Amino acid sequence: MAKTPSPEACPSQSKTFYVCACFYRENIFLEDYKVHVRYLHEQQFRRDYETVLKNRGCRNSDQFKSVLEKIEKEVQRRQLLAQESMERKEIIAKCYRPLHPKVYVLHDTFLAPEFLETVKFCTSPEADLEGLLRRIQSVSDKRIYCLPVFVPEYCNELMEELENFEQSEMPKGRPNTMNNYGVLLNELGFDETFVTPLRERYLQPLTSLLYPDCGGGCLNSHKAFVVKYSMQEDLDLSCHYDNAEVTLNVCLGKEFTDGNLYFSDMKQVPDNERRYTEVEHVVTQGLLHRGQQRHGALPISSGERWNLIVWMRSAAVRNQLCPMCDREPELVQTVGFGDGFTQEKATTSPKTVDVCAVI
């Protein structure tokens, strides 16, 4: 159980961010068997997962050896991830010529008028949750909310920019082990001029009202990326939860059929008690949800879809309890925002709330 800080208890923006050591040994996704695993050493892994993997089709020693090799490769990738990402970012900044330079700097004209009006209300003296809920769509009883975010023209130009980058010879990092096609926006140069102001000026006024129990009032870092689904590439996304307190998922386009998102309950709810809700993607519209809510994407049946994902993080929440291992974080210094941990602790005694229990 984590404590939810009051706004005055939120640590200020820190120059040094960290990852939890669990990043290097837990939540490793095995695509062939659709399961996340923890790996400390082979003996522990066999004890915890040998039966699970057999039930999912890993039935001989060669298959098990292949699993161990993939895990070792993934651990090595994670250990080198931050440094390699920094190196790619430096090369891209020096060598890549953008197709649409203007898309990198956030401007009000990129944002849907309805979105701007909603933000204006949330920053007004009369702002409250009831008033906000009259302005956005609640798509279920799971605290999932839908609202227009961008205008179509911006979505189109952003996708053209991303396609131009994909066709270039620049080095490319991928979002995570579950998404094989897409772009890390920090490497392409979007963080400082686009994603950070989007989070700070426009999204946090909403999340402060929608998710105060999950750190929505003090989101001080993020990880942002774009994922791509097509008939020749990734079709769907297995059920998972995000390394985030709050997630924004915006459908940028293009033309596609099917591929709905599906949501179940928070990660603590047992499998046999989960209820599922499907949500249709609408181009230019975004979904806000709690990061620890299990969700996935059903297969598209035609076309191509691009989605902008922003994992928003609150150091004041995760400094007390790592959302991935559910323990006090074991900090490992890194570059950039890392996974949003800092060495700062809340300086007041916040109200104790189970950040994942409110449905």
mmCIF file with all atom_site columns, N, CA and C in Angstrom, residues 109-167:
data_model
loop_
_atom_site.group_PDB
_atom_site.id
_atom_site.type_symbol
_atom_site.label_atom_id
_atom_site.label_alt_id
_atom_site.label_comp_id
_atom_site.label_asym_id
_atom_site.label_entity_id
_atom_site.label_seq_id
_atom_site.pdbx_PDB_ins_code
_atom_site.Cartn_x
_atom_site.Cartn_y
_atom_site.Cartn_z
_atom_site.occupancy
_atom_site.B_iso_or_equiv
_atom_site.pdbx_formal_charge
_atom_site.auth_seq_id
_atom_site.auth_comp_id
_atom_site.auth_asym_id
_atom_site.auth_atom_id
_atom_site.pdbx_PDB_model_num
ATOM 1   N N  . THR A 1 109 ? -2.430  25.628 -31.259 1.00 0.00 ? 109 THR A N  1
ATOM 2   C CA . THR A 1 109 ? -3.143  25.287 -32.490 1.00 0.00 ? 109 THR A CA 1
ATOM 3   C C  . THR A 1 109 ? -3.097  23.788 -32.794 1.00 0.00 ? 109 THR A C  1
ATOM 4   N N  . PHE A 1 110 ? -2.201  23.048 -32.137 1.00 0.00 ? 110 PHE A N  1
ATOM 5   C CA . PHE A 1 110 ? -2.148  21.599 -32.324 1.00 0.00 ? 110 PHE A CA 1
ATOM 6   C C  . PHE A 1 110 ? -3.253  20.890 -31.535 1.00 0.00 ? 110 PHE A C  1
ATOM 7   N N  . LEU A 1 111 ? -3.799  21.581 -30.551 1.00 0.00 ? 111 LEU A N  1
ATOM 8   C CA . LEU A 1 111 ? -4.705  20.955 -29.590 1.00 0.00 ? 111 LEU A CA 1
ATOM 9   C C  . LEU A 1 111 ? -6.152  21.222 -29.941 1.00 0.00 ? 111 LEU A C  1
ATOM 10  N N  . ALA A 1 112 ? -7.000  20.213 -29.720 1.00 0.00 ? 112 ALA A N  1
ATOM 11  C CA . ALA A 1 112 ? -8.421  20.333 -30.028 1.00 0.00 ? 112 ALA A CA 1
ATOM 12  C C  . ALA A 1 112 ? -9.042  21.441 -29.183 1.00 0.00 ? 112 ALA A C  1
ATOM 13  N N  . PRO A 1 113 ? -9.910  22.277 -29.772 1.00 0.00 ? 113 PRO A N  1
ATOM 14  C CA . PRO A 1 113 ? -10.558 23.353 -29.006 1.00 0.00 ? 113 PRO A CA 1
ATOM 15  C C  . PRO A 1 113 ? -11.269 22.839 -27.751 1.00 0.00 ? 113 PRO A C  1
ATOM 16  N N  . GLU A 1 114 ? -11.905 21.660 -27.842 1.00 0.00 ? 114 GLU A N  1
ATOM 17  C CA . GLU A 1 114 ? -12.588 21.104 -26.667 1.00 0.00 ? 114 GLU A CA 1
ATOM 18  C C  . GLU A 1 114 ? -11.593 20.793 -25.548 1.00 0.00 ? 114 GLU A C  1
ATOM 19  N N  . PHE A 1 115 ? -10.412 20.320 -25.949 1.00 0.00 ? 115 PHE A N  1
ATOM 20  C CA . PHE A 1 115 ? -9.374  20.021 -24.965 1.00 0.00 ? 115 PHE A CA 1
ATOM 21  C C  . PHE A 1 115 ? -8.905  21.301 -24.271 1.00 0.00 ? 115 PHE A C  1
ATOM 22  N N  . LEU A 1 116 ? -8.690  22.342 -25.052 1.00 0.00 ? 116 LEU A N  1
ATOM 23  C CA . LEU A 1 116 ? -8.244  23.613 -24.479 1.00 0.00 ? 116 LEU A CA 1
ATOM 24  C C  . LEU A 1 116 ? -9.296  24.183 -23.525 1.00 0.00 ? 116 LEU A C  1
ATOM 25  N N  . GLU A 1 117 ? -10.563 24.050 -23.876 1.00 0.00 ? 117 GLU A N  1
ATOM 26  C CA . GLU A 1 117 ? -11.625 24.532 -23.002 1.00 0.00 ? 117 GLU A CA 1
ATOM 27  C C  . GLU A 1 117 ? -11.669 23.740 -21.699 1.00 0.00 ? 117 GLU A C  1
ATOM 28  N N  . THR A 1 118 ? -11.427 22.441 -21.795 1.00 0.00 ? 118 THR A N  1
ATOM 29  C CA . THR A 1 118 ? -11.429 21.602 -20.596 1.00 0.00 ? 118 THR A CA 1
ATOM 30  C C  . THR A 1 118 ? -10.263 21.976 -19.682 1.00 0.00 ? 118 THR A C  1
ATOM 31  N N  . VAL A 1 119 ? -9.090  22.197 -20.266 1.00 0.00 ? 119 VAL A N  1
ATOM 32  C CA . VAL A 1 119 ? -7.938  22.619 -19.470 1.00 0.00 ? 119 VAL A CA 1
ATOM 33  C C  . VAL A 1 119 ? -8.208  23.975 -18.821 1.00 0.00 ? 119 VAL A C  1
ATOM 34  N N  . LYS A 1 120 ? -8.820  24.876 -19.566 1.00 0.00 ? 120 LYS A N  1
ATOM 35  C CA . LYS A 1 120 ? -9.140  26.208 -19.023 1.00 0.00 ? 120 LYS A CA 1
ATOM 36  C C  . LYS A 1 120 ? -10.036 26.083 -17.799 1.00 0.00 ? 120 LYS A C  1
ATOM 37  N N  . PHE A 1 121 ? -11.040 25.199 -17.893 1.00 0.00 ? 121 PHE A N  1
ATOM 38  C CA . PHE A 1 121 ? -11.909 24.991 -16.726 1.00 0.00 ? 121 PHE A CA 1
ATOM 39  C C  . PHE A 1 121 ? -11.105 24.446 -15.545 1.00 0.00 ? 121 PHE A C  1
ATOM 40  N N  . CYS A 1 122 ? -10.216 23.470 -15.816 1.00 0.00 ? 122 CYS A N  1
ATOM 41  C CA . CYS A 1 122 ? -9.474  22.822 -14.735 1.00 0.00 ? 122 CYS A CA 1
ATOM 42  C C  . CYS A 1 122 ? -8.483  23.758 -14.048 1.00 0.00 ? 122 CYS A C  1
ATOM 43  N N  . THR A 1 123 ? -8.136  24.844 -14.702 1.00 0.00 ? 123 THR A N  1
ATOM 44  C CA . THR A 1 123 ? -7.222  25.817 -14.081 1.00 0.00 ? 123 THR A CA 1
ATOM 45  C C  . THR A 1 123 ? -7.968  27.033 -13.525 1.00 0.00 ? 123 THR A C  1
ATOM 46  N N  . SER A 1 124 ? -9.288  26.977 -13.548 1.00 0.00 ? 124 SER A N  1
ATOM 47  C CA . SER A 1 124 ? -10.094 28.092 -13.050 1.00 0.00 ? 124 SER A CA 1
ATOM 48  C C  . SER A 1 124 ? -10.404 27.909 -11.572 1.00 0.00 ? 124 SER A C  1
ATOM 49  N N  . PRO A 1 125 ? -10.807 28.976 -10.871 1.00 0.00 ? 125 PRO A N  1
ATOM 50  C CA . PRO A 1 125 ? -11.119 28.875 -9.442  1.00 0.00 ? 125 PRO A CA 1
ATOM 51  C C  . PRO A 1 125 ? -12.271 27.918 -9.145  1.00 0.00 ? 125 PRO A C  1
ATOM 52  N N  . GLU A 1 126 ? -13.208 27.748 -10.093 1.00 0.00 ? 126 GLU A N  1
ATOM 53  C CA . GLU A 1 126 ? -14.361 26.881 -9.840  1.00 0.00 ? 126 GLU A CA 1
ATOM 54  C C  . GLU A 1 126 ? -14.115 25.427 -10.234 1.00 0.00 ? 126 GLU A C  1
ATOM 55  N N  . ALA A 1 127 ? -12.902 25.081 -10.598 1.00 0.00 ? 127 ALA A N  1
ATOM 56  C CA . ALA A 1 127 ? -12.607 23.717 -11.039 1.00 0.00 ? 127 ALA A CA 1
ATOM 57  C C  . ALA A 1 127 ? -12.910 22.699 -9.947  1.00 0.00 ? 127 ALA A C  1
ATOM 58  N N  . ASP A 1 128 ? -13.623 21.640 -10.328 1.00 0.00 ? 128 ASP A N  1
ATOM 59  C CA . ASP A 1 128 ? -13.843 20.515 -9.431  1.00 0.00 ? 128 ASP A CA 1
ATOM 60  C C  . ASP A 1 128 ? -14.106 19.269 -10.283 1.00 0.00 ? 128 ASP A C  1
ATOM 61  N N  . LEU A 1 129 ? -14.091 18.108 -9.634  1.00 0.00 ? 129 LEU A N  1
ATOM 62  C CA . LEU A 1 129 ? -14.236 16.858 -10.365 1.00 0.00 ? 129 LEU A CA 1
ATOM 63  C C  . LEU A 1 129 ? -15.592 16.769 -11.048 1.00 0.00 ? 129 LEU A C  1
ATOM 64  N N  . GLU A 1 130 ? -16.638 17.171 -10.370 1.00 0.00 ? 130 GLU A N  1
ATOM 65  C CA . GLU A 1 130 ? -17.979 17.079 -10.952 1.00 0.00 ? 130 GLU A CA 1
ATOM 66  C C  . GLU A 1 130 ? -18.064 17.891 -12.243 1.00 0.00 ? 130 GLU A C  1
ATOM 67  N N  . GLY A 1 131 ? -17.514 19.089 -12.221 1.00 0.00 ? 131 GLY A N  1
ATOM 68  C CA . GLY A 1 131 ? -17.535 19.921 -13.424 1.00 0.00 ? 131 GLY A CA 1
ATOM 69  C C  . GLY A 1 131 ? -16.700 19.337 -14.543 1.00 0.00 ? 131 GLY A C  1
ATOM 70  N N  . LEU A 1 132 ? -15.567 18.750 -14.199 1.00 0.00 ? 132 LEU A N  1
ATOM 71  C CA . LEU A 1 132 ? -14.724 18.131 -15.222 1.00 0.00 ? 132 LEU A CA 1
ATOM 72  C C  . LEU A 1 132 ? -15.431 16.951 -15.873 1.00 0.00 ? 132 LEU A C  1
ATOM 73  N N  . LEU A 1 133 ? -16.102 16.133 -15.077 1.00 0.00 ? 133 LEU A N  1
ATOM 74  C CA . LEU A 1 133 ? -16.771 14.952 -15.616 1.00 0.00 ? 133 LEU A CA 1
ATOM 75  C C  . LEU A 1 133 ? -17.947 15.306 -16.526 1.00 0.00 ? 133 LEU A C  1
ATOM 76  N N  . ARG A 1 134 ? -18.437 16.544 -16.430 1.00 0.00 ? 134 ARG A N  1
ATOM 77  C CA . ARG A 1 134 ? -19.465 16.981 -17.375 1.00 0.00 ? 134 ARG A CA 1
ATOM 78  C C  . ARG A 1 134 ? -18.863 17.355 -18.730 1.00 0.00 ? 134 ARG A C  1
ATOM 79  N N  . ARG A 1 135 ? -17.548 17.517 -18.765 1.00 0.00 ? 135 ARG A N  1
ATOM 80  C CA . ARG A 1 135 ? -16.879 17.971 -19.976 1.00 0.00 ? 135 ARG A CA 1
ATOM 81  C C  . ARG A 1 135 ? -16.127 16.873 -20.723 1.00 0.00 ? 135 ARG A C  1
ATOM 82  N N  . ILE A 1 136 ? -15.922 15.732 -20.092 1.00 0.00 ? 136 ILE A N  1
ATOM 83  C CA . ILE A 1 136 ? -15.236 14.622 -20.748 1.00 0.00 ? 136 ILE A CA 1
ATOM 84  C C  . ILE A 1 136 ? -16.108 13.378 -20.652 1.00 0.00 ? 136 ILE A C  1
ATOM 85  N N  . GLN A 1 137 ? -15.771 12.369 -21.418 1.00 0.00 ? 137 GLN A N  1
ATOM 86  C CA . GLN A 1 137 ? -16.575 11.147 -21.450 1.00 0.00 ? 137 GLN A CA 1
ATOM 87  C C  . GLN A 1 137 ? -15.976 10.094 -20.538 1.00 0.00 ? 137 GLN A C  1
ATOM 88  N N  . SER A 1 138 ? -16.776 9.563  -19.636 1.00 0.00 ? 138 SER A N  1
ATOM 89  C CA . SER A 1 138 ? -16.379 8.427  -18.818 1.00 0.00 ? 138 SER A CA 1
ATOM 90  C C  . SER A 1 138 ? -16.834 7.171  -19.552 1.00 0.00 ? 138 SER A C  1
ATOM 91  N N  . VAL A 1 139 ? -15.886 6.322  -19.974 1.00 0.00 ? 139 VAL A N  1
ATOM 92  C CA . VAL A 1 139 ? -16.242 5.209  -20.842 1.00 0.00 ? 139 VAL A CA 1
ATOM 93  C C  . VAL A 1 139 ? -16.575 3.933  -20.075 1.00 0.00 ? 139 VAL A C  1
ATOM 94  N N  . SER A 1 140 ? -16.391 3.940  -18.778 1.00 0.00 ? 140 SER A N  1
ATOM 95  C CA . SER A 1 140 ? -16.771 2.791  -17.958 1.00 0.00 ? 140 SER A CA 1
ATOM 96  C C  . SER A 1 140 ? -16.747 3.230  -16.512 1.00 0.00 ? 140 SER A C  1
ATOM 97  N N  . ASP A 1 141 ? -16.999 2.268  -15.613 1.00 0.00 ? 141 ASP A N  1
ATOM 98  C CA . ASP A 1 141 ? -16.896 2.573  -14.185 1.00 0.00 ? 141 ASP A CA 1
ATOM 99  C C  . ASP A 1 141 ? -15.476 2.346  -13.674 1.00 0.00 ? 141 ASP A C  1
ATOM 100 N N  . LYS A 1 142 ? -14.509 2.188  -14.589 1.00 0.00 ? 142 LYS A N  1
ATOM 101 C CA . LYS A 1 142 ? -13.131 1.882  -14.210 1.00 0.00 ? 142 LYS A CA 1
ATOM 102 C C  . LYS A 1 142 ? -12.233 3.121  -14.193 1.00 0.00 ? 142 LYS A C  1
ATOM 103 N N  . ARG A 1 143 ? -12.847 4.300  -14.200 1.00 0.00 ? 143 ARG A N  1
ATOM 104 C CA . ARG A 1 143 ? -12.113 5.568  -14.197 1.00 0.00 ? 143 ARG A CA 1
ATOM 105 C C  . ARG A 1 143 ? -11.238 5.695  -15.439 1.00 0.00 ? 143 ARG A C  1
ATOM 106 N N  . ILE A 1 144 ? -11.812 5.346  -16.576 1.00 0.00 ? 144 ILE A N  1
ATOM 107 C CA . ILE A 1 144 ? -11.202 5.544  -17.885 1.00 0.00 ? 144 ILE A CA 1
ATOM 108 C C  . ILE A 1 144 ? -11.957 6.688  -18.552 1.00 0.00 ? 144 ILE A C  1
ATOM 109 N N  . TYR A 1 145 ? -11.222 7.664  -19.069 1.00 0.00 ? 145 TYR A N  1
ATOM 110 C CA . TYR A 1 145 ? -11.859 8.855  -19.595 1.00 0.00 ? 145 TYR A CA 1
ATOM 111 C C  . TYR A 1 145 ? -11.372 9.134  -21.011 1.00 0.00 ? 145 TYR A C  1
ATOM 112 N N  . CYS A 1 146 ? -12.293 9.577  -21.842 1.00 0.00 ? 146 CYS A N  1
ATOM 113 C CA . CYS A 1 146 ? -12.001 9.845  -23.248 1.00 0.00 ? 146 CYS A CA 1
ATOM 114 C C  . CYS A 1 146 ? -12.249 11.317 -23.541 1.00 0.00 ? 146 CYS A C  1
ATOM 115 N N  . LEU A 1 147 ? -11.348 11.939 -24.312 1.00 0.00 ? 147 LEU A N  1
ATOM 116 C CA . LEU A 1 147 ? -11.523 13.334 -24.694 1.00 0.00 ? 147 LEU A CA 1
ATOM 117 C C  . LEU A 1 147 ? -10.690 13.634 -25.931 1.00 0.00 ? 147 LEU A C  1
ATOM 118 N N  . PRO A 1 148 ? -11.136 14.569 -26.770 1.00 0.00 ? 148 PRO A N  1
ATOM 119 C CA . PRO A 1 148 ? -10.308 14.987 -27.901 1.00 0.00 ? 148 PRO A CA 1
ATOM 120 C C  . PRO A 1 148 ? -9.018  15.623 -27.377 1.00 0.00 ? 148 PRO A C  1
ATOM 121 N N  . VAL A 1 149 ? -7.895  15.363 -28.045 1.00 0.00 ? 149 VAL A N  1
ATOM 122 C CA . VAL A 1 149 ? -6.616  15.952 -27.629 1.00 0.00 ? 149 VAL A CA 1
ATOM 123 C C  . VAL A 1 149 ? -6.017  16.814 -28.738 1.00 0.00 ? 149 VAL A C  1
ATOM 124 N N  . PHE A 1 150 ? -5.847  16.253 -29.938 1.00 0.00 ? 150 PHE A N  1
ATOM 125 C CA . PHE A 1 150 ? -5.205  16.978 -31.031 1.00 0.00 ? 150 PHE A CA 1
ATOM 126 C C  . PHE A 1 150 ? -6.201  17.258 -32.153 1.00 0.00 ? 150 PHE A C  1
ATOM 127 N N  . VAL A 1 151 ? -5.836  18.195 -33.010 1.00 0.00 ? 151 VAL A N  1
ATOM 128 C CA . VAL A 1 151 ? -6.596  18.415 -34.245 1.00 0.00 ? 151 VAL A CA 1
ATOM 129 C C  . VAL A 1 151 ? -6.072  17.442 -35.299 1.00 0.00 ? 151 VAL A C  1
ATOM 130 N N  . PRO A 1 152 ? -6.900  17.068 -36.283 1.00 0.00 ? 152 PRO A N  1
ATOM 131 C CA . PRO A 1 152 ? -6.467  16.090 -37.291 1.00 0.00 ? 152 PRO A CA 1
ATOM 132 C C  . PRO A 1 152 ? -5.204  16.511 -38.040 1.00 0.00 ? 152 PRO A C  1
ATOM 133 N N  . GLU A 1 153 ? -5.071  17.805 -38.323 1.00 0.00 ? 153 GLU A N  1
ATOM 134 C CA . GLU A 1 153 ? -3.904  18.270 -39.082 1.00 0.00 ? 153 GLU A CA 1
ATOM 135 C C  . GLU A 1 153 ? -2.608  17.964 -38.352 1.00 0.00 ? 153 GLU A C  1
ATOM 136 N N  . TYR A 1 154 ? -2.611  18.127 -37.032 1.00 0.00 ? 154 TYR A N  1
ATOM 137 C CA . TYR A 1 154 ? -1.386  17.829 -36.296 1.00 0.00 ? 154 TYR A CA 1
ATOM 138 C C  . TYR A 1 154 ? -1.104  16.333 -36.303 1.00 0.00 ? 154 TYR A C  1
ATOM 139 N N  . CYS A 1 155 ? -2.126  15.509 -36.112 1.00 0.00 ? 155 CYS A N  1
ATOM 140 C CA . CYS A 1 155 ? -1.915  14.058 -36.140 1.00 0.00 ? 155 CYS A CA 1
ATOM 141 C C  . CYS A 1 155 ? -1.289  13.626 -37.460 1.00 0.00 ? 155 CYS A C  1
ATOM 142 N N  . ASN A 1 156 ? -1.789  14.172 -38.568 1.00 0.00 ? 156 ASN A N  1
ATOM 143 C CA . ASN A 1 156 ? -1.267  13.801 -39.878 1.00 0.00 ? 156 ASN A CA 1
ATOM 144 C C  . ASN A 1 156 ? 0.188   14.216 -40.049 1.00 0.00 ? 156 ASN A C  1
ATOM 145 N N  . GLU A 1 157 ? 0.522   15.438 -39.640 1.00 0.00 ? 157 GLU A N  1
ATOM 146 C CA . GLU A 1 157 ? 1.898   15.905 -39.794 1.00 0.00 ? 157 GLU A CA 1
ATOM 147 C C  . GLU A 1 157 ? 2.847   15.153 -38.876 1.00 0.00 ? 157 GLU A C  1
ATOM 148 N N  . LEU A 1 158 ? 2.384   14.821 -37.675 1.00 0.00 ? 158 LEU A N  1
ATOM 149 C CA . LEU A 1 158 ? 3.228   14.053 -36.765 1.00 0.00 ? 158 LEU A CA 1
ATOM 150 C C  . LEU A 1 158 ? 3.522   12.675 -37.347 1.00 0.00 ? 158 LEU A C  1
ATOM 151 N N  . MET A 1 159 ? 2.505   12.011 -37.898 1.00 0.00 ? 159 MET A N  1
ATOM 152 C CA . MET A 1 159 ? 2.746   10.699 -38.493 1.00 0.00 ? 159 MET A CA 1
ATOM 153 C C  . MET A 1 159 ? 3.679   10.793 -39.700 1.00 0.00 ? 159 MET A C  1
ATOM 154 N N  . GLU A 1 160 ? 3.538   11.850 -40.497 1.00 0.00 ? 160 GLU A N  1
ATOM 155 C CA . GLU A 1 160 ? 4.456   12.037 -41.625 1.00 0.00 ? 160 GLU A CA 1
ATOM 156 C C  . GLU A 1 160 ? 5.886   12.216 -41.130 1.00 0.00 ? 160 GLU A C  1
ATOM 157 N N  . GLU A 1 161 ? 6.042   12.945 -40.031 1.00 0.00 ? 161 GLU A N  1
ATOM 158 C CA . GLU A 1 161 ? 7.380   13.135 -39.459 1.00 0.00 ? 161 GLU A CA 1
ATOM 159 C C  . GLU A 1 161 ? 7.959   11.811 -38.969 1.00 0.00 ? 161 GLU A C  1
ATOM 160 N N  . LEU A 1 162 ? 7.140   11.020 -38.308 1.00 0.00 ? 162 LEU A N  1
ATOM 161 C CA . LEU A 1 162 ? 7.611   9.740  -37.782 1.00 0.00 ? 162 LEU A CA 1
ATOM 162 C C  . LEU A 1 162 ? 7.947   8.771  -38.904 1.00 0.00 ? 162 LEU A C  1
ATOM 163 N N  . GLU A 1 163 ? 7.151   8.779  -39.973 1.00 0.00 ? 163 GLU A N  1
ATOM 164 C CA . GLU A 1 163 ? 7.458   7.929  -41.110 1.00 0.00 ? 163 GLU A CA 1
ATOM 165 C C  . GLU A 1 163 ? 8.748   8.358  -41.788 1.00 0.00 ? 163 GLU A C  1
ATOM 166 N N  . ASN A 1 164 ? 8.967   9.661  -41.865 1.00 0.00 ? 164 ASN A N  1
ATOM 167 C CA . ASN A 1 164 ? 10.215  10.158 -42.439 1.00 0.00 ? 164 ASN A CA 1
ATOM 168 C C  . ASN A 1 164 ? 11.414  9.684  -41.620 1.00 0.00 ? 164 ASN A C  1
ATOM 169 N N  . PHE A 1 165 ? 11.261  9.721  -40.300 1.00 0.00 ? 165 PHE A N  1
ATOM 170 C CA . PHE A 1 165 ? 12.333  9.242  -39.422 1.00 0.00 ? 165 PHE A CA 1
ATOM 171 C C  . PHE A 1 165 ? 12.554  7.746  -39.605 1.00 0.00 ? 165 PHE A C  1
ATOM 172 N N  . GLU A 1 166 ? 11.466  6.982  -39.682 1.00 0.00 ? 166 GLU A N  1
ATOM 173 C CA . GLU A 1 166 ? 11.585  5.535  -39.858 1.00 0.00 ? 166 GLU A CA 1
ATOM 174 C C  . GLU A 1 166 ? 12.328  5.189  -41.149 1.00 0.00 ? 166 GLU A C  1
ATOM 175 N N  . GLN A 1 167 ? 12.119  5.967  -42.186 1.00 0.00 ? 167 GLN A N  1
ATOM 176 C CA . GLN A 1 167 ? 12.751  5.702  -43.477 1.00 0.00 ? 167 GLN A CA 1
ATOM 177 C C  . GLN A 1 167 ? 14.186  6.202  -43.545 1.00 0.00 ? 167 GLN A C  1
#
